[in-house]
Every structure is written in structure tokens, then in C-alpha cells.
Amino acid sequence: GQRVSLVRTNVAAMFRALLAATLGLAGLSHANSVALRHAQQHAPEEQLFTVALRASTGHAYVPVSHRNVRPSQRHVSLLERSAAFSHQQSRQASLQTALYRMRAQAQRVHALQYFGEVTIGSPPQTFTVIFDTGSGHLMVPSVKCDSAACAKHKRFQANQSSTAIPISWADEPLTRAEDDTDRDTMVVNFATGDAVGQYMRDKVCLGGLSGKFCAMADFVEMTEESDDPFKDAQWDGIVGLGQAVSDAADFNIFGVLSTNSTPSMKMPVFAVYLGRDIDGEAEITFGGVRKERMASALTWMPVYEEGYWQFQISDVLINGKSTNMCKKYGQRQCQGVLDTGSSLVMGPENDVALILKELSFERDTQISCTKDQKFPNLGFVIAGKTFEMEADDYMDRSQDGHDANMQSCWAHLMPVRDTGRGPIFVLGMPFLRAFYTAYDVKNKKIGVALASHKASTVHSKDVVVEPLVALRPGMDDSAGKPAAAVDNKRKVAEAKKEGH
């Protein structure tokens, strides 16, 4: 019996749970409202762990698709396997493909990254990683990788871990591989490159060297990496936090830790906080939420379709006035997804074109504007409440190359072609910087609150905070002139020293 190769789309899962509460990294996850806050106040120290996130601008970095290939079947395409899907699975695959395409487009246009740490193995090996609510696997370079891109990063050394177990098949995540040449291979496509990996199982801890939550879980060790985007990346790998996007439950890192971690995680919730600016604080919290990061109570909404953190949007407002654009989609209304791996707010072409026009961007996402020109607020009605972004949340200004009273203004919105399956708005980093988001993996809920961007000076035994370094590498500015790198490393070092 030759094993049948499986193409894992997990779209239903990705769209069910993708950003049910958020972005995702730009607000990776956030917890329930009153009950969660009460639990945080009275929880023992190990129940809540916060990982500081480093932010940087650079090349595209999150996965835009993946597939599994077995030794006997090295070329498998989604189209070739689509006949094997049920009608519902085929529909979910279309949604996944559409989201992947949107993420890739955003990463090419406006790349921005936040990253922190995770440890793998016994003793622990520390990796710098992207936390991505739009994908489903933990992926790190392998010591078996001899690509130039891998050589510049920390690589997982299975022979240095007493708890490492090689895994043969994606659909048998507990089966030890007896033959290294007869194993599933995962091919991962990024917006600007590719990677190939094999499956492993080992002790995984969220929170770096001081990781609070640890459990045996499956992950992917990358055995090949293309130069772009990996070679010059300031991170080693990716932690996928999609609720049901993984090849199997054992690959869902947060799902595994929320039920089987040592010490026990009392609340199956993660939350994402992003600072307004590159030099601001940013973090992801595991096991609960931090009320000091919220300027309002959390509003909770159910995941509309499992897979991604997906939810309903009943209306889009411009300066509080309804656009009525969601009515034409019937009971399904508009659909939103929280995605920490998307650097823009994206949506169906016609809808976003209308929004841009109402925001004074008539023909393009970049216009010439006066220094004192005012722009409308952009609001999304979710679970009966309006979440309104001010102009500074969804756009940037620059005076480079202009006279004293003129500027360039550009909106961080991107129109994309409709999926044909209904409207999908991907609420990426602009939304996640304005709002604190929480993700409840057990109850399949997403929480959103207005973010508080005051500096956090709270010392709490219930909260462990690892400040995240934010970095914008040196690059050309909007006028084509070299601009120096900007980061908050000194601020982070001071915060760690003071124990914030």
C-alpha cells in the first residue's frame, strides 16, 4: 500500500478561527471581558505570560500557502486534488487561496514586522519568531539546512535535545519516523520565496528562555530556505496562531499549550498589543489579557467560520455615516479577518474603492495634501458596536520633496479582487495598532477593545512582560533619500532592567 498524499488547505479552519478576536500580531490575541479580567487579577503568576514583540520593516515574511508532499508524490497541486474535496471543503479552499493572495500583495507593498521569542527542546534552544494569526505551524530552520539563508540564523539541533522526535506523516503527528528518507515534506510558499521542511516533535515553550507555558508539540524544521525573504531577515522562524489551520491538532501550538501546558494555562486566550509607532511597546500575552493595555472593555464576537479568526461586519462607517455596503451581501453581511501577518487593511475591490473615495483618496492610495488637511474617521460595526479608526490610524503623511505647506498622504488600504465567495476584509496592522485584540481558542471567540497607548508601568505578579524590540531598518524614504534605522532597543533594555 502506497500512502495517499494529502494537500492541507485547512481553509475552513483558518477562516473559522483566524482572527476571531483581533490580528492578530498587530494585536495577536485578547481575552474575554469581565470574566477574563477578573481571572487575571486573581490568577497565580503562571497563568499569564506576555511576550514583547519587536517591530521592523523589511521584506515579506509570513506564509501565503503551504502543501504536503510525500516521497512518492513530489508534485501535488491544489487544482489536481480539488475533485477530492467536498463542496464545503472546496469553498473553504477558495477562501484560503483568496486570503493568501491578499496577504502576499500587502507584504509586497508595505512590509512591517513584529517578532519575539520561543524555545524548543531540552535543554531549550531559543528562536526569534514572527507570531502570525494567519498561519498554523511553528516553523524554524534545521541544522540539516545548508542554504545560505539558514546559515545566518539559529538552527534547530535535534541531536542536542533529549526530547526531540522525528515525525513521518502530517496526519500521524505522534508516529516516530524510522526512515529519514520516507517522510512527509512540507513546501511553504511566501510572497517572495519558498521553504521546505519536515515534521518534528519536541518540548515547545512560549516566552523565550523564561517560557512559562511548555508542552510537547509538533512543528516544522525547515531543511531548505530561499534567500528572499529569509537570508536578511532578523527573525529565525514563525509561530502560527490560526485556530484551525494546522495539518493536525498537535501542530496547533497554542491549542496544545492551552490544554496540556506545564504549568497549566487557566485561560485558553492570547492577546495582541501593538504600539502606534515603531518605537512604541508591543507584546503578545498568553493565558489572559492585560487590562492596562485597554482603554475600553472588550467586545466579544463569535468566530463566524472556523479556520481563521473570522467574524461578521454589519456596516462600514465614514465619519459615523453608514455606507450600507454590507446590506447587499444578505445575512452573511461583510466578513472580517484579524491578521497579524498583514501590514494593510484590505478588502473587495469595489468596496475599498468606495471607502477610499469617501476618505478623500479619489484615484489612488497616495495623494498630495495640505499640511492642515483633515481626513474622515473610518469605522467598522462589529457585534453592534462601532470600532472607529482616526485618520492617523489608517494613513501616513510625509513632507519630503514638498513645499512647506504640502505633503504626501497615503492610506494603508488596499483594494483586491473579490473572492467570489462574498466580501472579505482583512484587518491587518493598522487596525491592530488602534485596537487591542484577544483570541479565545476554546470558546471560539474574538475580543476587541480600544487600545491604550500609555506607557505600561504596572508591576504585577500575575503578568510576566518581555518587552519587544521595535525596529525599522535603514531604507530609502518616500523621496528616495537614505533614512537611518529606527528602533526602541534602549527603551526595551531599560524596561527589562527596571522589571516592567
Short mmCIF file of C-alpha atoms in Angstrom, two decimals:
data_model
loop_
_atom_site.label_atom_id
_atom_site.label_comp_id
_atom_site.label_asym_id
_atom_site.label_seq_id
_atom_site.Cartn_x
_atom_site.Cartn_y
_atom_site.Cartn_z
CA GLY A 1 0.00 0.00 0.00
CA GLN A 2 1.32 3.28 -1.15
CA ARG A 3 0.30 6.14 1.13
CA VAL A 4 -2.09 8.69 -0.34
CA SER A 5 -0.72 12.23 -0.38
CA LEU A 6 -2.85 14.90 1.24
CA VAL A 7 -2.95 18.58 0.34
CA ARG A 8 -3.75 20.51 3.52
CA THR A 9 -5.75 23.62 2.87
CA ASN A 10 -7.44 23.99 6.27
CA VAL A 11 -9.28 26.94 4.91
CA ALA A 12 -12.40 26.29 6.81
CA ALA A 13 -10.38 26.19 9.94
CA MET A 14 -8.37 29.24 9.01
CA PHE A 15 -11.42 31.30 8.28
CA ARG A 16 -13.29 29.97 11.29
CA ALA A 17 -10.69 30.94 13.80
CA LEU A 18 -8.22 33.23 12.05
CA LEU A 19 -8.68 36.40 13.84
CA ALA A 20 -11.84 35.77 15.67
CA ALA A 21 -10.80 38.30 18.22
CA THR A 22 -8.39 40.69 16.84
CA LEU A 23 -4.59 40.32 14.34
CA GLY A 24 -3.67 39.11 15.01
CA LEU A 25 0.05 40.07 15.64
CA ALA A 26 -0.76 43.51 15.28
CA GLY A 27 -2.95 42.62 18.12
CA LEU A 28 -2.49 38.92 18.24
CA SER A 29 -4.99 37.86 20.78
CA HIS A 30 -7.10 39.14 23.53
CA ALA A 31 -9.30 37.63 26.16
CA ASN A 32 -12.84 37.67 27.41
CA SER A 33 -14.12 40.80 29.00
CA VAL A 34 -15.22 40.85 32.65
CA ALA A 35 -14.55 37.19 33.38
CA LEU A 36 -11.07 37.29 31.91
CA ARG A 37 -10.09 40.49 33.65
CA HIS A 38 -11.32 39.08 36.95
CA ALA A 39 -9.34 35.88 36.39
CA GLN A 40 -6.22 37.86 35.58
CA GLN A 41 -6.45 39.87 38.80
CA HIS A 42 -6.69 36.77 40.94
CA ALA A 43 -4.67 34.29 38.91
CA PRO A 44 -1.35 32.83 40.08
CA GLU A 45 1.76 34.04 38.33
CA GLU A 46 2.00 31.19 35.86
CA GLN A 47 -1.45 31.81 34.34
CA LEU A 48 -0.49 34.83 32.25
CA PHE A 49 2.60 35.28 30.14
CA THR A 50 3.39 38.18 27.88
CA VAL A 51 5.98 38.15 25.11
CA ALA A 52 7.30 41.50 23.99
CA LEU A 53 7.26 41.91 20.22
CA ARG A 54 9.95 43.54 18.13
CA ALA A 55 8.76 45.54 15.15
CA SER A 56 10.69 46.07 11.94
CA THR A 57 10.08 46.96 8.34
CA GLY A 58 11.57 44.76 5.67
CA HIS A 59 10.70 42.03 3.21
CA ALA A 60 7.54 39.95 3.20
CA TYR A 61 7.71 37.27 5.83
CA VAL A 62 4.52 35.33 6.59
CA PRO A 63 3.45 32.19 4.71
CA VAL A 64 0.98 32.67 1.89
CA SER A 65 0.37 28.97 1.23
CA HIS A 66 1.67 25.50 2.01
CA ARG A 67 1.24 21.90 0.88
CA ASN A 68 2.47 18.48 1.93
CA VAL A 69 4.44 16.27 -0.45
CA ARG A 70 5.27 12.63 0.17
CA PRO A 71 8.28 10.83 -1.27
CA SER A 72 6.19 9.05 -3.89
CA GLN A 73 4.43 12.21 -4.98
CA ARG A 74 6.64 15.27 -5.31
CA HIS A 75 4.31 17.42 -7.43
CA VAL A 76 0.85 17.94 -5.99
CA SER A 77 -1.29 20.97 -6.81
CA LEU A 78 -4.50 22.19 -5.27
CA LEU A 79 -6.25 22.04 -8.63
CA GLU A 80 -5.22 18.41 -9.12
CA ARG A 81 -6.69 17.49 -5.74
CA SER A 82 -9.76 19.71 -5.77
CA ALA A 83 -12.01 16.94 -7.02
CA ALA A 84 -11.38 15.04 -3.80
CA PHE A 85 -12.81 17.86 -1.68
CA SER A 86 -16.43 18.07 -0.70
CA HIS A 87 -18.38 21.16 -1.77
CA GLN A 88 -17.78 22.77 1.61
CA GLN A 89 -14.06 21.98 1.60
CA SER A 90 -13.73 23.38 -1.92
CA ARG A 91 -15.38 26.60 -0.82
CA GLN A 92 -13.04 26.83 2.14
CA ALA A 93 -10.06 26.27 -0.13
CA SER A 94 -11.17 29.20 -2.26
CA LEU A 95 -11.34 31.41 0.82
CA GLN A 96 -7.87 30.35 1.90
CA THR A 97 -6.41 31.00 -1.53
CA ALA A 98 -8.00 34.44 -1.59
CA LEU A 99 -6.63 35.37 1.83
CA TYR A 100 -3.16 34.11 0.94
CA ARG A 101 -3.21 36.25 -2.22
CA MET A 102 -4.25 39.32 -0.25
CA ARG A 103 -1.52 38.79 2.34
CA ALA A 104 1.12 38.42 -0.36
CA GLN A 105 0.04 41.64 -2.06
CA ALA A 106 0.12 43.58 1.22
CA GLN A 107 3.56 42.29 2.11
CA ARG A 108 4.97 43.42 -1.21
CA VAL A 109 3.53 46.90 -0.81
CA HIS A 110 4.08 47.66 2.86
CA ALA A 111 6.13 45.22 4.92
CA LEU A 112 6.19 45.66 8.70
CA GLN A 113 7.19 43.03 11.21
CA TYR A 114 6.79 42.31 14.91
CA PHE A 115 8.68 39.44 16.50
CA GLY A 116 9.52 37.84 19.83
CA GLU A 117 10.89 34.53 21.12
CA VAL A 118 10.01 30.87 21.54
CA THR A 119 12.10 27.97 22.85
CA ILE A 120 12.23 24.38 21.57
CA GLY A 121 13.94 21.31 23.01
CA SER A 122 15.58 20.04 26.20
CA PRO A 123 17.67 21.98 27.07
CA PRO A 124 15.83 24.88 25.42
CA GLN A 125 17.04 26.36 22.14
CA THR A 126 15.82 29.95 21.66
CA PHE A 127 14.45 31.27 18.36
CA THR A 128 13.33 34.72 17.28
CA VAL A 129 9.94 34.31 15.63
CA ILE A 130 7.04 36.08 13.97
CA PHE A 131 3.68 35.45 15.69
CA ASP A 132 1.19 35.04 12.84
CA THR A 133 -2.56 34.60 13.31
CA GLY A 134 -2.98 33.76 9.64
CA SER A 135 -0.98 30.52 9.54
CA GLY A 136 -0.96 27.31 11.54
CA HIS A 137 2.54 25.93 12.16
CA LEU A 138 5.65 26.62 14.17
CA MET A 139 8.50 26.70 11.64
CA VAL A 140 12.22 27.13 12.40
CA PRO A 141 15.42 26.41 10.43
CA SER A 142 17.00 22.97 10.83
CA VAL A 143 20.67 22.19 11.37
CA LYS A 144 20.20 19.95 8.30
CA CYS A 145 19.61 23.05 6.17
CA ASP A 146 22.70 24.12 4.24
CA SER A 147 21.02 27.01 2.38
CA ALA A 148 22.80 30.35 2.70
CA ALA A 149 19.66 31.75 4.32
CA CYS A 150 19.72 29.14 7.09
CA ALA A 151 23.41 29.70 7.79
CA LYS A 152 22.67 33.22 9.02
CA HIS A 153 20.13 32.13 11.61
CA LYS A 154 19.71 29.98 14.69
CA ARG A 155 19.06 26.40 13.58
CA PHE A 156 17.27 23.68 15.50
CA GLN A 157 19.65 20.88 16.51
CA ALA A 158 17.59 17.77 17.16
CA ASN A 159 20.66 15.82 18.30
CA GLN A 160 21.13 18.35 21.09
CA SER A 161 17.64 17.84 22.51
CA SER A 162 16.82 14.81 24.68
CA THR A 163 13.11 15.14 23.89
CA ALA A 164 13.22 15.53 20.07
CA ILE A 165 11.23 13.03 17.98
CA PRO A 166 11.23 12.97 14.15
CA ILE A 167 7.71 12.58 12.71
CA SER A 168 6.91 10.70 9.50
CA TRP A 169 3.47 11.86 8.43
CA ALA A 170 1.46 15.06 8.84
CA ASP A 171 -1.72 13.08 9.52
CA GLU A 172 0.05 10.86 12.11
CA PRO A 173 1.71 13.53 14.28
CA LEU A 174 2.62 11.10 17.08
CA THR A 175 4.32 8.47 14.91
CA ARG A 176 8.11 8.42 15.09
CA ALA A 177 9.92 8.36 11.76
CA GLU A 178 12.07 5.24 11.36
CA ASP A 179 13.40 6.15 7.91
CA ASP A 180 14.54 9.73 7.32
CA THR A 181 14.03 9.33 3.57
CA ASP A 182 10.40 8.20 3.90
CA ARG A 183 8.71 11.23 5.48
CA ASP A 184 6.22 13.93 4.58
CA THR A 185 7.75 17.14 3.28
CA MET A 186 6.02 20.48 3.70
CA VAL A 187 6.50 23.05 0.94
CA VAL A 188 5.74 26.58 2.17
CA ASN A 189 5.22 29.47 -0.23
CA PHE A 190 5.96 33.04 0.88
CA ALA A 191 5.19 36.17 -1.10
CA THR A 192 8.79 36.39 -2.34
CA GLY A 193 10.25 32.91 -1.78
CA ASP A 194 9.84 29.33 -0.61
CA ALA A 195 10.91 26.91 2.10
CA VAL A 196 10.85 23.14 2.53
CA GLY A 197 10.66 21.30 5.82
CA GLN A 198 9.98 18.07 7.71
CA TYR A 199 7.97 17.41 10.83
CA MET A 200 9.40 17.15 14.34
CA ARG A 201 8.00 16.80 17.86
CA ASP A 202 9.64 18.32 20.92
CA LYS A 203 9.10 20.41 24.01
CA VAL A 204 7.91 23.88 22.98
CA CYS A 205 7.73 26.86 25.36
CA LEU A 206 6.13 30.22 24.71
CA GLY A 207 8.10 33.08 26.17
CA GLY A 208 11.74 32.53 25.30
CA LEU A 209 14.25 31.33 27.89
CA SER A 210 11.87 32.23 30.72
CA GLY A 211 9.00 30.42 28.98
CA LYS A 212 6.05 29.95 31.29
CA PHE A 213 3.98 27.51 29.26
CA CYS A 214 5.60 24.35 27.88
CA ALA A 215 4.28 21.18 26.23
CA MET A 216 5.25 18.52 23.73
CA ALA A 217 4.05 19.70 20.31
CA ASP A 218 4.71 19.13 16.62
CA PHE A 219 6.46 21.68 14.43
CA VAL A 220 8.29 22.01 11.11
CA GLU A 221 12.08 22.16 10.82
CA MET A 222 12.99 23.88 7.57
CA THR A 223 15.59 21.97 5.55
CA GLU A 224 15.70 24.43 2.62
CA GLU A 225 15.12 28.20 2.50
CA SER A 226 15.28 30.68 -0.37
CA ASP A 227 17.41 33.79 0.07
CA ASP A 228 14.32 36.01 -0.07
CA PRO A 229 12.76 36.57 2.41
CA PHE A 230 14.91 34.57 4.84
CA LYS A 231 18.56 35.50 4.30
CA ASP A 232 18.39 39.06 5.59
CA ALA A 233 15.50 38.53 7.99
CA GLN A 234 16.03 39.49 11.62
CA TRP A 235 13.92 36.55 12.75
CA ASP A 236 14.51 32.80 12.56
CA GLY A 237 11.03 31.36 12.16
CA ILE A 238 7.27 31.72 12.54
CA VAL A 239 4.71 30.72 15.18
CA GLY A 240 1.34 30.17 13.50
CA LEU A 241 -1.61 31.11 15.73
CA GLY A 242 -4.51 30.38 13.41
CA GLN A 243 -7.11 28.40 15.33
CA ALA A 244 -7.62 25.53 12.95
CA VAL A 245 -5.16 26.00 10.12
CA SER A 246 -2.66 23.33 11.12
CA ASP A 247 -2.23 19.93 9.47
CA ALA A 248 -3.34 18.28 12.72
CA ALA A 249 -4.32 19.38 16.24
CA ASP A 250 -0.85 18.54 17.54
CA PHE A 251 0.64 21.19 15.22
CA ASN A 252 -1.58 23.91 16.68
CA ILE A 253 0.96 25.27 19.15
CA PHE A 254 -1.30 27.49 21.20
CA GLY A 255 -4.12 24.93 21.11
CA VAL A 256 -1.75 22.31 22.56
CA LEU A 257 -0.34 24.64 25.20
CA SER A 258 -3.76 25.92 26.25
CA THR A 259 -4.82 22.38 27.23
CA ASN A 260 -1.62 20.49 28.08
CA SER A 261 0.97 23.01 29.24
CA THR A 262 3.14 22.88 32.32
CA PRO A 263 2.25 24.85 34.34
CA SER A 264 -1.41 24.70 33.43
CA MET A 265 -2.81 27.61 31.42
CA LYS A 266 -6.04 28.61 33.14
CA MET A 267 -7.45 30.64 30.28
CA PRO A 268 -7.18 29.48 26.62
CA VAL A 269 -6.66 33.05 25.46
CA PHE A 270 -3.88 35.01 23.78
CA ALA A 271 -3.94 38.75 23.15
CA VAL A 272 -2.07 41.16 20.88
CA TYR A 273 -1.00 44.71 21.60
CA LEU A 274 0.86 46.88 19.08
CA GLY A 275 2.22 50.36 19.72
CA ARG A 276 1.20 53.22 17.47
CA ASP A 277 4.79 53.82 16.36
CA ILE A 278 7.88 51.73 15.61
CA ASP A 279 9.46 52.90 18.86
CA GLY A 280 6.38 52.04 20.93
CA GLU A 281 5.79 48.99 23.10
CA ALA A 282 4.33 45.84 21.55
CA GLU A 283 3.53 42.44 23.02
CA ILE A 284 1.61 39.20 22.82
CA THR A 285 0.09 37.82 26.02
CA PHE A 286 -0.62 34.14 26.63
CA GLY A 287 -3.11 32.85 29.19
CA GLY A 288 -5.21 36.01 29.52
CA VAL A 289 -5.36 39.72 28.81
CA ARG A 290 -3.77 42.83 30.28
CA LYS A 291 -6.42 45.35 31.28
CA GLU A 292 -3.83 48.16 31.36
CA ARG A 293 -3.50 47.78 27.59
CA MET A 294 -7.19 48.55 27.06
CA ALA A 295 -8.95 51.93 27.03
CA SER A 296 -12.37 50.23 26.91
CA ALA A 297 -13.96 46.91 27.80
CA LEU A 298 -13.55 44.03 25.38
CA THR A 299 -16.41 43.40 22.97
CA TRP A 300 -16.68 39.70 22.21
CA MET A 301 -17.96 38.15 19.00
CA PRO A 302 -18.16 34.53 17.81
CA VAL A 303 -15.95 33.14 15.10
CA TYR A 304 -18.18 33.08 12.03
CA GLU A 305 -16.35 30.31 10.14
CA GLU A 306 -13.68 28.18 11.75
CA GLY A 307 -10.17 28.15 10.36
CA TYR A 308 -9.26 31.84 10.53
CA TRP A 309 -10.19 34.42 13.15
CA GLN A 310 -13.19 35.48 11.06
CA PHE A 311 -16.23 37.50 12.13
CA GLN A 312 -19.18 39.49 10.78
CA ILE A 313 -19.03 43.20 9.98
CA SER A 314 -22.54 44.65 9.71
CA ASP A 315 -21.58 48.06 8.35
CA VAL A 316 -18.70 50.35 7.39
CA LEU A 317 -18.94 53.99 8.51
CA ILE A 318 -17.28 57.17 7.28
CA ASN A 319 -17.34 59.84 9.99
CA GLY A 320 -20.16 57.91 11.62
CA LYS A 321 -22.29 57.79 8.45
CA SER A 322 -23.34 54.41 7.10
CA THR A 323 -22.14 53.28 3.69
CA ASN A 324 -24.72 50.44 3.68
CA MET A 325 -22.21 48.37 1.72
CA CYS A 326 -22.79 45.21 3.76
CA LYS A 327 -26.54 45.02 3.18
CA LYS A 328 -26.12 43.77 -0.37
CA TYR A 329 -24.50 40.60 0.97
CA GLY A 330 -27.60 39.46 2.83
CA GLN A 331 -27.48 37.60 6.14
CA ARG A 332 -23.78 36.88 5.74
CA GLN A 333 -23.09 40.64 5.66
CA CYS A 334 -19.45 41.70 5.31
CA GLN A 335 -16.82 39.31 6.67
CA GLY A 336 -13.69 40.41 8.53
CA VAL A 337 -10.49 38.58 9.43
CA LEU A 338 -7.91 39.69 12.00
CA ASP A 339 -4.43 39.06 10.63
CA THR A 340 -1.15 39.95 12.33
CA GLY A 341 0.65 38.92 9.16
CA SER A 342 -0.96 41.63 7.02
CA SER A 343 0.53 45.12 7.05
CA LEU A 344 -2.53 46.77 5.45
CA VAL A 345 -6.32 46.84 5.66
CA MET A 346 -7.62 45.04 2.57
CA GLY A 347 -10.99 44.21 1.10
CA PRO A 348 -13.10 43.65 -2.02
CA GLU A 349 -12.06 45.95 -4.83
CA ASN A 350 -15.33 47.83 -5.29
CA ASP A 351 -15.94 48.26 -1.57
CA VAL A 352 -12.45 49.52 -0.77
CA ALA A 353 -12.54 51.83 -3.79
CA LEU A 354 -15.73 53.38 -2.37
CA ILE A 355 -14.14 53.68 1.08
CA LEU A 356 -11.02 55.34 -0.33
CA LYS A 357 -13.14 57.83 -2.27
CA GLU A 358 -15.10 58.73 0.87
CA LEU A 359 -11.81 59.16 2.73
CA SER A 360 -10.69 61.74 0.11
CA PHE A 361 -8.43 59.33 -1.80
CA GLU A 362 -10.30 59.64 -5.08
CA ARG A 363 -8.00 57.95 -7.57
CA ASP A 364 -5.12 56.41 -5.64
CA THR A 365 -3.99 55.37 -2.17
CA GLN A 366 -1.39 58.17 -2.30
CA ILE A 367 -2.27 61.83 -2.90
CA SER A 368 -0.81 65.29 -2.44
CA CYS A 369 -2.41 67.02 0.52
CA THR A 370 -2.03 70.19 2.52
CA LYS A 371 -0.39 70.16 5.91
CA ASP A 372 -3.64 71.11 7.65
CA GLN A 373 -5.97 68.91 5.60
CA LYS A 374 -8.37 66.85 7.68
CA PHE A 375 -9.47 63.31 6.79
CA PRO A 376 -12.60 61.41 7.95
CA ASN A 377 -12.73 58.63 10.52
CA LEU A 378 -13.19 55.05 9.30
CA GLY A 379 -15.43 52.79 11.36
CA PHE A 380 -16.42 49.12 11.35
CA VAL A 381 -19.63 47.99 13.08
CA ILE A 382 -18.88 44.68 14.79
CA ALA A 383 -21.19 42.90 17.27
CA GLY A 384 -23.37 46.00 17.38
CA LYS A 385 -20.51 48.34 18.34
CA THR A 386 -18.56 50.80 16.22
CA PHE A 387 -14.77 50.47 16.16
CA GLU A 388 -13.58 53.73 14.70
CA MET A 389 -10.12 54.46 13.32
CA GLU A 390 -8.92 58.05 13.17
CA ALA A 391 -7.02 59.27 10.13
CA ASP A 392 -3.65 58.75 11.82
CA ASP A 393 -4.58 55.08 12.31
CA TYR A 394 -5.14 54.29 8.64
CA MET A 395 -2.81 56.75 6.86
CA ASP A 396 0.64 58.37 6.97
CA ARG A 397 1.97 61.77 5.95
CA SER A 398 5.37 62.97 4.72
CA GLN A 399 6.63 66.40 3.75
CA ASP A 400 9.68 65.05 1.91
CA GLY A 401 10.04 66.65 -1.52
CA HIS A 402 7.22 69.18 -0.94
CA ASP A 403 6.97 72.86 -0.20
CA ALA A 404 6.30 73.99 3.35
CA ASN A 405 2.51 73.69 3.21
CA MET A 406 2.24 70.48 1.14
CA GLN A 407 2.66 66.81 2.00
CA SER A 408 2.27 63.33 0.58
CA CYS A 409 -0.57 61.44 2.21
CA TRP A 410 -1.11 57.72 1.68
CA ALA A 411 -3.75 55.37 3.02
CA HIS A 412 -2.82 51.91 4.26
CA LEU A 413 -5.77 50.31 2.49
CA MET A 414 -5.60 48.00 -0.48
CA PRO A 415 -8.42 47.03 -2.83
CA VAL A 416 -8.21 43.44 -4.05
CA ARG A 417 -10.37 41.41 -6.37
CA ASP A 418 -13.44 39.85 -4.81
CA THR A 419 -13.06 36.17 -3.97
CA GLY A 420 -16.42 35.38 -5.49
CA ARG A 421 -17.42 33.93 -2.11
CA GLY A 422 -18.61 37.17 -0.57
CA PRO A 423 -16.76 40.18 0.85
CA ILE A 424 -13.69 39.58 2.97
CA PHE A 425 -11.98 42.43 4.79
CA VAL A 426 -8.54 41.61 6.18
CA LEU A 427 -7.93 43.89 9.15
CA GLY A 428 -4.16 43.95 9.50
CA MET A 429 -1.70 46.07 11.41
CA PRO A 430 -3.40 49.48 11.04
CA PHE A 431 -6.47 48.07 12.80
CA LEU A 432 -4.40 46.09 15.31
CA ARG A 433 -2.45 49.16 16.36
CA ALA A 434 -5.68 51.02 17.08
CA PHE A 435 -7.36 48.15 18.93
CA TYR A 436 -6.34 45.53 21.47
CA THR A 437 -7.41 42.09 20.31
CA ALA A 438 -7.92 38.84 22.21
CA TYR A 439 -8.39 35.30 20.92
CA ASP A 440 -10.25 32.59 22.84
CA VAL A 441 -9.36 29.27 21.19
CA LYS A 442 -11.62 27.12 23.35
CA ASN A 443 -14.80 29.17 23.09
CA LYS A 444 -14.03 30.32 19.54
CA LYS A 445 -14.49 33.99 20.29
CA ILE A 446 -12.67 37.20 19.41
CA GLY A 447 -12.43 40.20 21.69
CA VAL A 448 -11.72 43.76 20.55
CA ALA A 449 -11.13 46.83 22.72
CA LEU A 450 -9.79 50.31 22.13
CA ALA A 451 -6.05 50.12 22.78
CA SER A 452 -4.45 52.22 25.50
CA HIS A 453 -1.15 53.57 24.24
CA LYS A 454 0.06 54.89 27.57
CA ALA A 455 3.43 53.52 28.68
CA SER A 456 2.94 50.47 30.89
CA THR A 457 4.47 50.88 34.35
CA VAL A 458 2.44 48.17 36.07
CA HIS A 459 4.37 45.70 38.22
CA SER A 460 2.16 42.66 38.72
CA LYS A 461 2.89 39.15 39.94
CA ASP A 462 0.11 37.97 37.65
CA VAL A 463 1.76 39.31 34.50
CA VAL A 464 5.16 38.50 33.00
CA VAL A 465 6.14 41.02 30.34
CA GLU A 466 9.04 40.65 27.94
CA PRO A 467 9.35 43.99 26.11
CA LEU A 468 9.61 43.64 22.33
CA VAL A 469 12.21 45.48 20.35
CA ALA A 470 10.75 47.53 17.52
CA LEU A 471 12.98 48.08 14.51
CA ARG A 472 12.71 49.92 11.23
CA PRO A 473 15.85 49.10 9.22
CA GLY A 474 17.59 51.82 7.24
CA MET A 475 15.93 52.34 3.88
CA ASP A 476 15.04 54.99 1.34
CA ASP A 477 12.33 57.41 2.44
CA SER A 478 9.38 58.47 0.30
CA ALA A 479 11.61 60.97 -1.54
CA GLY A 480 14.23 58.32 -2.36
CA LYS A 481 16.73 59.59 0.20
CA PRO A 482 18.53 57.21 2.61
CA ALA A 483 16.91 57.14 6.05
CA ALA A 484 18.58 55.85 9.19
CA ALA A 485 17.29 52.81 11.05
CA VAL A 486 14.96 53.47 13.97
CA ASP A 487 14.45 51.18 16.96
CA ASN A 488 13.49 51.13 20.63
CA LYS A 489 16.28 48.84 21.86
CA ARG A 490 17.46 51.25 24.53
CA LYS A 491 13.92 51.70 25.84
CA VAL A 492 13.40 47.93 25.94
CA ALA A 493 16.71 47.37 27.74
CA GLU A 494 15.75 49.95 30.37
CA ALA A 495 12.33 48.39 30.84
CA LYS A 496 13.85 44.95 31.37
CA LYS A 497 16.34 46.35 33.85
CA GLU A 498 13.56 48.02 35.82
CA GLY A 499 11.43 44.87 35.67
CA HIS A 500 8.46 46.43 33.85
#
